[in-house]
C-alpha cells in the first residue's frame, strides 16, 4: 500500500494498492474529486504527493476519469498522468468537470520510465476466457500478462451482458490469479458522446468480475465492450 | 573639457568617456566600457534586448528585495571556489540569474533565491557531431528542474586549438529526451549552416536551474565532425524506440509525433502521439529502418486512446504491432475507434507480447 502525503485539489486521504520498483509502479485505487473545491479550481494540474518512490520520473500513462450525469449510466474518459520528482503524481485536469461537476479518478495503471537500454525480453501471454452463468460473455481479443507482482489485462468482449436488463451481473475470467482486487470501468462501444464513453463499473476480485451498474439503454448490451487494466497482486507494499 | 582619470590619485573613482575607475578591494581598477559589435544575429539581438530589459527592471525592486540581492552577492563572493572570490554586485547578480532564468524558459524573479544551490556538472556517455546528426547521449539528469544549456561554435579548421569564445547557445530550455538530446535542427537554425564533416567544433554545456538561475560548472568538448563520436563510446544508443514524427500513408492515415518505446523490468511499452485517418477506418503502416527494427522482436500490444477528432473525450483502443509486411519491418496501428471518431491521442502503457 502507498498512502499519499497530500494533494493539491482538496481530496481527502488517498491510499493505493501498489507495487513500486525502479522499473514499474502499478497503482490500484480511486480518488473522489470535488469539482467545486477551491483548491481544485486553483490547480493547473492535479498533484498527488507520495513518499519517495524508486522511480524518479515516468512516461505518461492513462488514468480513468469517471463522471455521472443524472439518471444515466456513468461515463468516462482518460487523462494523462506521470510521475515527477520521484514523489508526485501529476494528472492532467479534465475540462469536463465544468459541465458535470464531481468525478472520480480510477487508477488501474502502470507508470514506467523511458530512455532505457536493452536487453528486452517479451512476456509470454496468458490465455484467458470468459464465462457467465446467466447471460453472454465472449472474449473477442485479449492480451494478458501475469507476473509475480502485477497483472496486465486487456479484453475485448462481444457480447457481454447479464440475463436481465439493468440488473447487476457477474462473469469469470479464467486465467487470472486470485490475489488481485480493484474496481475498474468497462467501456461500452457504440454509445460514445462528446462527453466520453459510457462505462459499467466492475469490482474485480481474482477472476470474478462483478458488474455493478449495467444500464440497458446507454450500455447497449449487444455492443462491444472492452477493458484494460493493470492489477497489483497480493499485499504488495 | 574632459577630465581623464589619473593613476596618480589612489582614491579616484568615476567615469570619463569610455573609461571607468572604481575602488575594489582597496585598489583602483580602470575598465573600458564594453561595446557591442555592429554585426549581430537575430538571436543576439534578442539576447541584448533581454539583458537591457532585465537590467532596467532592477530599478523597480523594493529596498527589501535589493537587500536580499546584496546579501546573496556577498555570499556568492565568499563561497567562490575558484581561489579568489569573484566580486559580484547585487545588480550583476540580479541580471545574471534572471538572464539565465529567461534563457532556460523560466520566469524572472524579483526576490533573491535563498541559499546557494549547488548545480552539478554535466555527465554524459557520448556526443556525436556529423553532417547527419548532432546529438548527445547518456545524459545523467540530476533534477527535473535543471535545464541543459549547450553552446557550440561554427565550423573551425582542424588546426584551431581554442574557439571557446565563439560558441553560441544552440539549446537551452528543453528537457532532454530521457537522457538524449538531438541538436541537429537547433544547430542548423542557430548557426545558419549544417555541420561539415572534417571540420572542428567546440561544445560547451552546463546545467541551469530553472527555479533560481544558478548554473553548474561548464563541460567542454571539442573534436572533428564525422561518424565517430567527438566524445565517449562508439556504441550508439540501444534504446528500443520508434519515432514517427509526421507521416501520412498511401491510405491517408496520419501519424503525428508518434513514439513507441520499450522499457525494462518485464517488457512494457509506452506509447504517445496521435493517429488519424480520413474516411473509413483503416490500419496504418509506417515502415521502419532496419537498425530500429532490429531492436524489436515481432510483437503486439493494446493501448488506450482518447478521441481527438470531434469526439474529444471518448475512450478507444488501438492495437500496435511491430512486424514484417512483405518482408519489410513496419510499425502498424490497428485502430478500434468508436463509430464516428476519426482520430485519437495515445498516451498509455501496456505489456506487449510476442506473436
Tab-separated table of N, CA, C and O in Angstrom, chain B residues 75-184:
chain	number	residue	atom	x	y	z
B	75	UNK	N	27.330	36.509	-0.261
B	75	UNK	CA	27.532	35.081	-0.001
B	75	UNK	C	28.179	34.412	-1.204
B	75	UNK	O	29.015	33.543	-1.090
B	76	UNK	N	27.752	34.836	-2.403
B	76	UNK	CA	28.297	34.243	-3.632
B	76	UNK	C	29.797	34.509	-3.701
B	76	UNK	O	30.587	33.640	-4.027
B	77	UNK	N	30.212	35.713	-3.338
B	77	UNK	CA	31.630	36.063	-3.345
B	77	UNK	C	32.386	35.197	-2.357
B	77	UNK	O	33.425	34.618	-2.670
B	78	UNK	N	31.810	35.069	-1.170
B	78	UNK	CA	32.515	34.346	-0.116
B	78	UNK	C	32.653	32.874	-0.450
B	78	UNK	O	33.617	32.226	-0.033
B	79	UNK	N	31.725	32.314	-1.177
B	79	UNK	CA	31.751	30.880	-1.398
B	79	UNK	C	32.339	30.505	-2.756
B	79	UNK	O	32.283	29.366	-3.163
B	80	UNK	N	32.892	31.486	-3.467
B	80	UNK	CA	33.505	31.143	-4.741
B	80	UNK	C	34.584	30.094	-4.530
B	80	UNK	O	35.364	30.153	-3.599
B	81	UNK	N	34.582	29.122	-5.400
B	81	UNK	CA	35.523	28.005	-5.224
B	81	UNK	C	36.733	28.133	-6.135
B	81	UNK	O	37.535	27.235	-6.247
B	82	UNK	N	36.872	29.240	-6.802
B	82	UNK	CA	37.975	29.379	-7.745
B	82	UNK	C	39.117	30.192	-7.126
B	82	UNK	O	39.589	31.174	-7.682
B	83	UNK	N	39.551	29.819	-5.951
B	83	UNK	CA	40.661	30.510	-5.316
B	83	UNK	C	40.198	31.834	-4.750
B	83	UNK	O	39.597	31.889	-3.698
B	84	UNK	N	40.419	32.885	-5.478
B	84	UNK	CA	39.993	34.191	-5.016
B	84	UNK	C	38.512	34.377	-5.324
B	84	UNK	O	38.074	34.091	-6.438
B	85	UNK	N	37.765	34.838	-4.344
B	85	UNK	CA	36.341	35.008	-4.535
B	85	UNK	C	36.042	36.025	-5.624
B	85	UNK	O	36.689	37.062	-5.733
B	86	UNK	N	35.066	35.703	-6.453
B	86	UNK	CA	34.688	36.622	-7.513
B	86	UNK	C	33.846	37.740	-6.927
B	86	UNK	O	32.943	37.495	-6.132
B	87	UNK	N	34.147	38.969	-7.313
B	87	UNK	CA	33.390	40.107	-6.811
B	87	UNK	C	32.203	40.338	-7.732
B	87	UNK	O	32.364	40.479	-8.932
B	88	UNK	N	31.022	40.318	-7.151
B	88	UNK	CA	29.823	40.490	-7.958
B	88	UNK	C	28.904	41.437	-7.201
B	88	UNK	O	28.665	41.259	-6.006
B	89	UNK	N	28.412	42.447	-7.908
B	89	UNK	CA	27.495	43.369	-7.251
B	89	UNK	C	26.102	42.757	-7.212
B	89	UNK	O	25.810	41.793	-7.934
B	90	UNK	N	25.236	43.352	-6.381
B	90	UNK	CA	23.850	42.864	-6.300
B	90	UNK	C	23.164	42.999	-7.657
B	90	UNK	O	22.427	42.114	-8.085
B	91	UNK	N	23.438	44.092	-8.331
B	91	UNK	CA	22.832	44.309	-9.646
B	91	UNK	C	23.287	43.252	-10.643
B	91	UNK	O	22.481	42.676	-11.393
B	92	UNK	N	24.599	42.968	-10.637
B	92	UNK	CA	25.123	41.943	-11.541
B	92	UNK	C	24.524	40.568	-11.228
B	92	UNK	O	24.224	39.785	-12.124
B	93	UNK	N	24.381	40.311	-9.942
B	93	UNK	CA	23.807	39.021	-9.531
B	93	UNK	C	22.371	38.911	-10.047
B	93	UNK	O	21.953	37.874	-10.584
B	94	UNK	N	21.609	39.966	-9.885
B	94	UNK	CA	20.219	40.005	-10.332
B	94	UNK	C	20.137	39.776	-11.841
B	94	UNK	O	19.337	38.968	-12.327
B	95	UNK	N	20.993	40.476	-12.571
B	95	UNK	CA	20.953	40.366	-14.035
B	95	UNK	C	21.399	38.975	-14.479
B	95	UNK	O	20.773	38.346	-15.338
B	96	UNK	N	22.452	38.485	-13.868
B	96	UNK	CA	22.982	37.181	-14.293
B	96	UNK	C	21.954	36.066	-14.081
B	96	UNK	O	21.673	35.270	-14.977
B	97	UNK	N	21.393	35.990	-12.873
B	97	UNK	CA	20.454	34.899	-12.586
B	97	UNK	C	19.179	35.032	-13.427
B	97	UNK	O	18.658	34.041	-13.936
B	98	UNK	N	18.701	36.253	-13.581
B	98	UNK	CA	17.462	36.413	-14.347
B	98	UNK	C	17.672	36.159	-15.836
B	98	UNK	O	16.790	35.630	-16.510
B	99	UNK	N	18.848	36.519	-16.346
B	99	UNK	CA	19.134	36.194	-17.750
B	99	UNK	C	19.162	34.675	-17.932
B	99	UNK	O	18.639	34.139	-18.921
B	100	UNK	N	19.781	34.003	-16.986
B	100	UNK	CA	19.807	32.535	-17.065
B	100	UNK	C	18.392	31.964	-17.013
B	100	UNK	O	18.038	31.051	-17.761
B	101	UNK	N	17.584	32.508	-16.101
B	101	UNK	CA	16.223	32.002	-15.945
B	101	UNK	C	15.422	32.170	-17.229
B	101	UNK	O	14.737	31.247	-17.675
B	102	UNK	N	15.499	33.343	-17.804
B	102	UNK	CA	14.735	33.596	-19.031
B	102	UNK	C	15.247	32.704	-20.153
B	102	UNK	O	14.467	32.154	-20.938
B	103	UNK	N	16.558	32.516	-20.205
B	103	UNK	CA	17.136	31.697	-21.271
B	103	UNK	C	16.630	30.256	-21.218
B	103	UNK	O	16.396	29.630	-22.251
B	104	UNK	N	16.429	29.734	-20.009
B	104	UNK	CA	16.003	28.336	-19.897
B	104	UNK	C	14.489	28.210	-19.792
B	104	UNK	O	13.966	27.163	-19.431
B	105	UNK	N	13.778	29.286	-20.084
B	105	UNK	CA	12.324	29.207	-20.123
B	105	UNK	C	11.647	29.477	-18.810
B	105	UNK	O	10.436	29.288	-18.691
B	106	UNK	N	12.378	29.938	-17.818
B	106	UNK	CA	11.780	30.247	-16.527
B	106	UNK	C	11.273	31.687	-16.498
B	106	UNK	O	11.396	32.423	-17.476
B	107	UNK	N	10.686	32.054	-15.375
B	107	UNK	CA	10.183	33.419	-15.218
B	107	UNK	C	11.171	34.217	-14.382
B	107	UNK	O	11.756	33.689	-13.426
B	108	UNK	N	11.359	35.495	-14.700
B	108	UNK	CA	12.270	36.316	-13.894
B	108	UNK	C	11.815	36.379	-12.443
B	108	UNK	O	10.620	36.291	-12.154
B	109	UNK	N	12.751	36.549	-11.557
B	109	UNK	CA	12.437	36.626	-10.137
B	109	UNK	C	12.851	37.988	-9.612
B	109	UNK	O	13.823	38.583	-10.092
B	110	UNK	N	12.107	38.477	-8.644
B	110	UNK	CA	12.477	39.751	-8.013
B	110	UNK	C	13.134	39.503	-6.663
B	110	UNK	O	13.986	40.283	-6.243
B	111	UNK	N	12.738	38.436	-5.993
B	111	UNK	CA	13.340	38.115	-4.696
B	111	UNK	C	14.563	37.229	-4.913
B	111	UNK	O	14.517	36.280	-5.709
B	112	UNK	N	15.619	37.524	-4.247
B	112	UNK	CA	16.843	36.729	-4.383
B	112	UNK	C	16.591	35.322	-3.868
B	112	UNK	O	15.937	35.140	-2.840
B	113	UNK	N	17.089	34.300	-4.580
B	113	UNK	CA	16.921	32.938	-4.076
B	113	UNK	C	17.629	32.766	-2.742
B	113	UNK	O	18.665	33.394	-2.494
B	114	UNK	N	17.041	31.931	-1.933
B	114	UNK	CA	17.626	31.695	-0.612
B	114	UNK	C	18.686	30.616	-0.747
B	114	UNK	O	18.424	29.549	-1.277
B	115	UNK	N	19.862	30.916	-0.266
B	115	UNK	CA	20.934	29.923	-0.292
B	115	UNK	C	21.584	29.832	-1.650
B	115	UNK	O	21.146	30.438	-2.626
B	116	UNK	N	22.652	29.106	-1.734
B	116	UNK	CA	23.377	28.911	-2.986
B	116	UNK	C	23.233	27.464	-3.400
B	116	UNK	O	23.785	26.574	-2.788
B	117	UNK	N	22.451	27.267	-4.448
B	117	UNK	CA	22.257	25.897	-4.907
B	117	UNK	C	23.515	25.386	-5.582
B	117	UNK	O	24.117	26.087	-6.391
B	118	UNK	N	23.871	24.171	-5.264
B	118	UNK	CA	24.997	23.547	-5.939
B	118	UNK	C	24.471	22.835	-7.170
B	118	UNK	O	23.760	21.840	-7.053
B	119	UNK	N	24.782	23.346	-8.319
B	119	UNK	CA	24.313	22.727	-9.560
B	119	UNK	C	25.406	21.791	-10.070
B	119	UNK	O	26.562	22.193	-10.207
B	120	UNK	N	25.074	20.548	-10.342
B	120	UNK	CA	26.103	19.576	-10.733
B	120	UNK	C	26.645	19.822	-12.130
B	120	UNK	O	26.068	20.563	-12.921
B	121	UNK	N	27.758	19.162	-12.400
B	121	UNK	CA	28.346	19.225	-13.733
B	121	UNK	C	27.619	18.241	-14.648
B	121	UNK	O	27.022	17.266	-14.189
B	122	UNK	N	27.678	18.488	-15.938
B	122	UNK	CA	27.006	17.607	-16.912
B	122	UNK	C	27.799	16.315	-17.069
B	122	UNK	O	29.013	16.341	-17.296
B	123	UNK	N	27.115	15.200	-16.923
B	123	UNK	CA	27.725	13.891	-17.166
B	123	UNK	C	27.016	13.259	-18.357
B	123	UNK	O	25.787	13.235	-18.406
B	124	UNK	N	27.774	12.749	-19.299
B	124	UNK	CA	27.191	12.147	-20.496
B	124	UNK	C	28.042	10.958	-20.912
B	124	UNK	O	29.165	10.789	-20.424
B	125	UNK	N	27.500	10.142	-21.791
B	125	UNK	CA	28.280	8.992	-22.260
B	125	UNK	C	28.850	9.212	-23.658
B	125	UNK	O	29.893	8.638	-23.987
B	126	UNK	N	28.183	9.998	-24.496
B	126	UNK	CA	28.718	10.181	-25.849
B	126	UNK	C	28.135	11.434	-26.480
B	126	UNK	O	27.013	11.841	-26.167
B	127	UNK	N	28.935	12.029	-27.353
B	127	UNK	CA	28.420	13.131	-28.180
B	127	UNK	C	28.858	12.917	-29.625
B	127	UNK	O	30.021	12.625	-29.897
B	128	UNK	N	27.890	13.039	-30.524
B	128	UNK	CA	28.130	12.859	-31.957
B	128	UNK	C	27.919	14.191	-32.665
B	128	UNK	O	26.909	14.867	-32.428
B	129	UNK	N	28.882	14.558	-33.490
B	129	UNK	CA	28.735	15.740	-34.351
B	129	UNK	C	29.119	15.295	-35.757
B	129	UNK	O	30.272	14.935	-36.010
B	130	UNK	N	28.153	15.277	-36.631
B	130	UNK	CA	28.426	14.868	-38.013
B	130	UNK	C	27.440	15.569	-38.932
B	130	UNK	O	26.487	16.215	-38.466
B	131	UNK	N	27.655	15.413	-40.222
B	131	UNK	CA	26.751	16.059	-41.173
B	131	UNK	C	25.349	15.478	-41.106
B	131	UNK	O	24.385	16.098	-41.541
B	132	UNK	N	25.217	14.278	-40.542
B	132	UNK	CA	23.890	13.663	-40.461
B	132	UNK	C	23.181	13.974	-39.143
B	132	UNK	O	21.954	14.021	-39.106
B	133	UNK	N	23.920	14.160	-38.075
B	133	UNK	CA	23.237	14.475	-36.816
B	133	UNK	C	24.198	15.087	-35.800
B	133	UNK	O	25.406	14.852	-35.833
B	134	UNK	N	23.590	15.876	-34.926
B	134	UNK	CA	24.299	16.406	-33.758
B	134	UNK	C	23.498	15.955	-32.556
B	134	UNK	O	22.338	16.350	-32.404
B	135	UNK	N	24.068	15.091	-31.742
B	135	UNK	CA	23.274	14.603	-30.621
B	135	UNK	C	24.158	14.192	-29.457
B	135	UNK	O	25.325	13.833	-29.635
B	136	UNK	N	23.553	14.270	-28.287
B	136	UNK	CA	24.221	13.883	-27.050
B	136	UNK	C	23.465	12.691	-26.481
B	136	UNK	O	22.233	12.670	-26.497
B	137	UNK	N	24.185	11.724	-25.973
B	137	UNK	CA	23.545	10.529	-25.412
B	137	UNK	C	24.016	10.299	-23.977
B	137	UNK	O	25.105	10.716	-23.598
B	138	UNK	N	23.191	9.604	-23.245
B	138	UNK	CA	23.557	9.184	-21.896
B	138	UNK	C	23.722	10.320	-20.915
B	138	UNK	O	24.557	10.257	-20.019
B	139	UNK	N	22.883	11.349	-21.064
B	139	UNK	CA	22.967	12.482	-20.127
B	139	UNK	C	22.325	12.075	-18.808
B	139	UNK	O	21.173	11.646	-18.776
B	140	UNK	N	23.076	12.209	-17.753
B	140	UNK	CA	22.508	11.907	-16.431
B	140	UNK	C	21.738	13.131	-15.964
B	140	UNK	O	22.303	14.203	-15.788
B	141	UNK	N	20.440	12.944	-15.773
B	141	UNK	CA	19.597	14.061	-15.375
B	141	UNK	C	19.467	14.088	-13.867
B	141	UNK	O	18.767	13.255	-13.286
B	142	UNK	N	20.115	15.033	-13.227
B	142	UNK	CA	20.124	15.013	-11.766
B	142	UNK	C	18.848	15.542	-11.133
B	142	UNK	O	18.532	15.208	-10.000
B	143	UNK	N	18.097	16.383	-11.837
B	143	UNK	CA	16.966	17.055	-11.201
B	143	UNK	C	16.000	17.496	-12.294
B	143	UNK	O	16.420	17.991	-13.332
B	144	UNK	N	14.710	17.355	-12.032
B	144	UNK	CA	13.719	17.746	-13.040
B	144	UNK	C	13.736	19.238	-13.335
B	144	UNK	O	13.264	19.664	-14.380
B	145	UNK	N	14.235	20.045	-12.413
B	145	UNK	CA	14.203	21.496	-12.619
B	145	UNK	C	15.448	22.028	-13.293
B	145	UNK	O	15.561	23.232	-13.494
B	146	UNK	N	16.387	21.170	-13.630
B	146	UNK	CA	17.592	21.629	-14.314
B	146	UNK	C	17.394	21.546	-15.822
B	146	UNK	O	16.794	20.604	-16.328
B	147	UNK	N	17.896	22.553	-16.514
B	147	UNK	CA	17.833	22.580	-17.979
B	147	UNK	C	19.260	22.574	-18.519
B	147	UNK	O	20.127	23.281	-18.014
B	148	UNK	N	19.446	21.799	-19.564
B	148	UNK	CA	20.782	21.690	-20.142
B	148	UNK	C	20.987	22.814	-21.156
B	148	UNK	O	20.219	22.955	-22.100
B	149	UNK	N	22.044	23.585	-20.946
B	149	UNK	CA	22.410	24.641	-21.890
B	149	UNK	C	23.593	24.135	-22.714
B	149	UNK	O	24.604	23.705	-22.153
B	150	UNK	N	23.437	24.155	-24.021
B	150	UNK	CA	24.505	23.688	-24.909
B	150	UNK	C	24.906	24.836	-25.832
B	150	UNK	O	24.063	25.453	-26.470
B	151	UNK	N	26.198	25.105	-25.856
B	151	UNK	CA	26.741	26.136	-26.740
B	151	UNK	C	27.694	25.475	-27.727
B	151	UNK	O	28.453	24.584	-27.340
B	152	UNK	N	27.633	25.885	-28.965
B	152	UNK	CA	28.518	25.297	-29.971
B	152	UNK	C	29.127	26.398	-30.840
B	152	UNK	O	28.513	27.441	-31.064
B	153	UNK	N	30.316	26.116	-31.319
B	153	UNK	CA	30.963	27.030	-32.255
B	153	UNK	C	30.551	26.656	-33.675
B	153	UNK	O	30.064	25.546	-33.922
B	154	UNK	N	30.775	27.562	-34.586
B	154	UNK	CA	30.652	27.216	-36.006
B	154	UNK	C	31.864	26.365	-36.385
B	154	UNK	O	32.771	26.146	-35.566
B	155	UNK	N	31.894	25.873	-37.608
B	155	UNK	CA	32.992	25.013	-38.050
B	155	UNK	C	34.315	25.771	-38.005
B	155	UNK	O	34.398	26.922	-38.442
B	156	UNK	N	35.306	25.118	-37.426
B	156	UNK	CA	36.650	25.692	-37.362
B	156	UNK	C	37.595	24.774	-38.132
B	156	UNK	O	37.324	23.574	-38.287
B	157	UNK	N	38.717	25.317	-38.562
B	157	UNK	CA	39.699	24.449	-39.210
B	157	UNK	C	40.326	23.536	-38.162
B	157	UNK	O	40.348	23.852	-36.964
B	158	UNK	N	40.831	22.423	-38.620
B	158	UNK	CA	41.315	21.386	-37.702
B	158	UNK	C	42.429	21.909	-36.802
B	158	UNK	O	42.586	21.484	-35.656
B	159	UNK	N	43.219	22.843	-37.282
B	159	UNK	CA	44.355	23.326	-36.513
B	159	UNK	C	43.998	24.263	-35.377
B	159	UNK	O	44.852	24.568	-34.528
B	160	UNK	N	42.758	24.726	-35.316
B	160	UNK	CA	42.370	25.668	-34.258
B	160	UNK	C	42.336	24.948	-32.913
B	160	UNK	O	41.702	23.895	-32.789
B	161	UNK	N	43.022	25.490	-31.918
B	161	UNK	CA	43.077	24.821	-30.619
B	161	UNK	C	42.067	25.374	-29.630
B	161	UNK	O	41.730	24.730	-28.643
B	162	UNK	N	41.582	26.563	-29.865
B	162	UNK	CA	40.603	27.127	-28.935
B	162	UNK	C	39.654	28.063	-29.676
B	162	UNK	O	40.095	29.013	-30.325
B	163	UNK	N	38.373	27.774	-29.567
B	163	UNK	CA	37.357	28.672	-30.128
B	163	UNK	C	36.216	28.782	-29.127
B	163	UNK	O	35.050	28.927	-29.496
B	164	UNK	N	36.575	28.691	-27.850
B	164	UNK	CA	35.531	28.710	-26.809
B	164	UNK	C	34.806	30.049	-26.779
B	164	UNK	O	33.635	30.108	-26.417
B	165	UNK	N	35.485	31.100	-27.180
B	165	UNK	CA	34.836	32.415	-27.166
B	165	UNK	C	33.860	32.570	-28.326
B	165	UNK	O	33.123	33.545	-28.392
B	166	UNK	N	33.865	31.621	-29.240
B	166	UNK	CA	32.995	31.730	-30.415
B	166	UNK	C	31.750	30.847	-30.310
B	166	UNK	O	31.014	30.676	-31.275
B	167	UNK	N	31.557	30.241	-29.162
B	167	UNK	CA	30.382	29.373	-29.018
B	167	UNK	C	29.126	30.215	-28.790
B	167	UNK	O	29.184	31.279	-28.165
B	168	UNK	N	28.011	29.722	-29.311
B	168	UNK	CA	26.723	30.384	-29.095
B	168	UNK	C	25.719	29.334	-28.606
B	168	UNK	O	25.866	28.140	-28.868
B	169	UNK	N	24.723	29.805	-27.915
B	169	UNK	CA	23.737	28.889	-27.346
B	169	UNK	C	22.882	28.276	-28.456
B	169	UNK	O	22.252	28.996	-29.229
B	170	UNK	N	22.889	26.963	-28.554
B	170	UNK	CA	22.033	26.294	-29.546
B	170	UNK	C	20.830	25.610	-28.891
B	170	UNK	O	19.853	25.296	-29.553
B	171	UNK	N	20.922	25.361	-27.595
B	171	UNK	CA	19.793	24.724	-26.900
B	171	UNK	C	19.846	25.134	-25.447
B	171	UNK	O	20.912	25.123	-24.828
B	172	UNK	N	18.673	25.510	-24.920
B	172	UNK	CA	18.718	25.975	-23.535
B	172	UNK	C	17.497	25.609	-22.713
B	172	UNK	O	17.611	25.435	-21.505
B	173	UNK	N	16.347	25.496	-23.311
B	173	UNK	CA	15.163	25.397	-22.466
B	173	UNK	C	14.467	24.046	-22.508
B	173	UNK	O	13.543	23.810	-21.759
B	174	UNK	N	14.880	23.166	-23.384
B	174	UNK	CA	14.163	21.899	-23.491
B	174	UNK	C	14.668	20.884	-22.473
B	174	UNK	O	15.841	20.839	-22.163
B	175	UNK	N	13.730	20.071	-22.018
B	175	UNK	CA	14.154	18.915	-21.243
B	175	UNK	C	14.777	17.917	-22.218
B	175	UNK	O	14.428	17.889	-23.389
B	176	UNK	N	15.684	17.120	-21.731
B	176	UNK	CA	16.264	16.123	-22.622
B	176	UNK	C	15.233	15.026	-22.876
B	176	UNK	O	14.258	14.881	-22.141
B	177	UNK	N	15.448	14.295	-23.939
B	177	UNK	CA	14.567	13.179	-24.258
B	177	UNK	C	15.078	11.949	-23.522
B	177	UNK	O	15.764	11.119	-24.086
B	178	UNK	N	14.776	11.892	-22.256
B	178	UNK	CA	15.183	10.774	-21.420
B	178	UNK	C	16.676	10.485	-21.587
B	178	UNK	O	17.091	9.357	-21.853
B	179	UNK	N	17.484	11.534	-21.415
B	179	UNK	CA	18.934	11.370	-21.455
B	179	UNK	C	19.543	11.583	-22.826
B	179	UNK	O	20.767	11.532	-22.963
B	180	UNK	N	18.726	11.823	-23.833
B	180	UNK	CA	19.257	12.103	-25.160
B	180	UNK	C	18.826	13.506	-25.597
B	180	UNK	O	17.768	13.992	-25.196
B	181	UNK	N	19.654	14.127	-26.402
B	181	UNK	CA	19.313	15.444	-26.918
B	181	UNK	C	19.762	15.508	-28.372
B	181	UNK	O	20.943	15.377	-28.677
B	182	UNK	N	18.807	15.679	-29.274
B	182	UNK	CA	19.107	15.797	-30.698
B	182	UNK	C	19.164	17.284	-31.048
B	182	UNK	O	18.167	17.985	-30.968
B	183	UNK	N	20.346	17.742	-31.420
B	183	UNK	CA	20.567	19.157	-31.680
B	183	UNK	C	20.731	19.454	-33.168
B	183	UNK	O	21.147	20.557	-33.531
B	184	UNK	N	20.425	18.495	-34.001
B	184	UNK	CA	20.674	18.650	-35.434
B	184	UNK	C	19.956	19.880	-35.991
B	184	UNK	O	20.569	20.739	-36.632
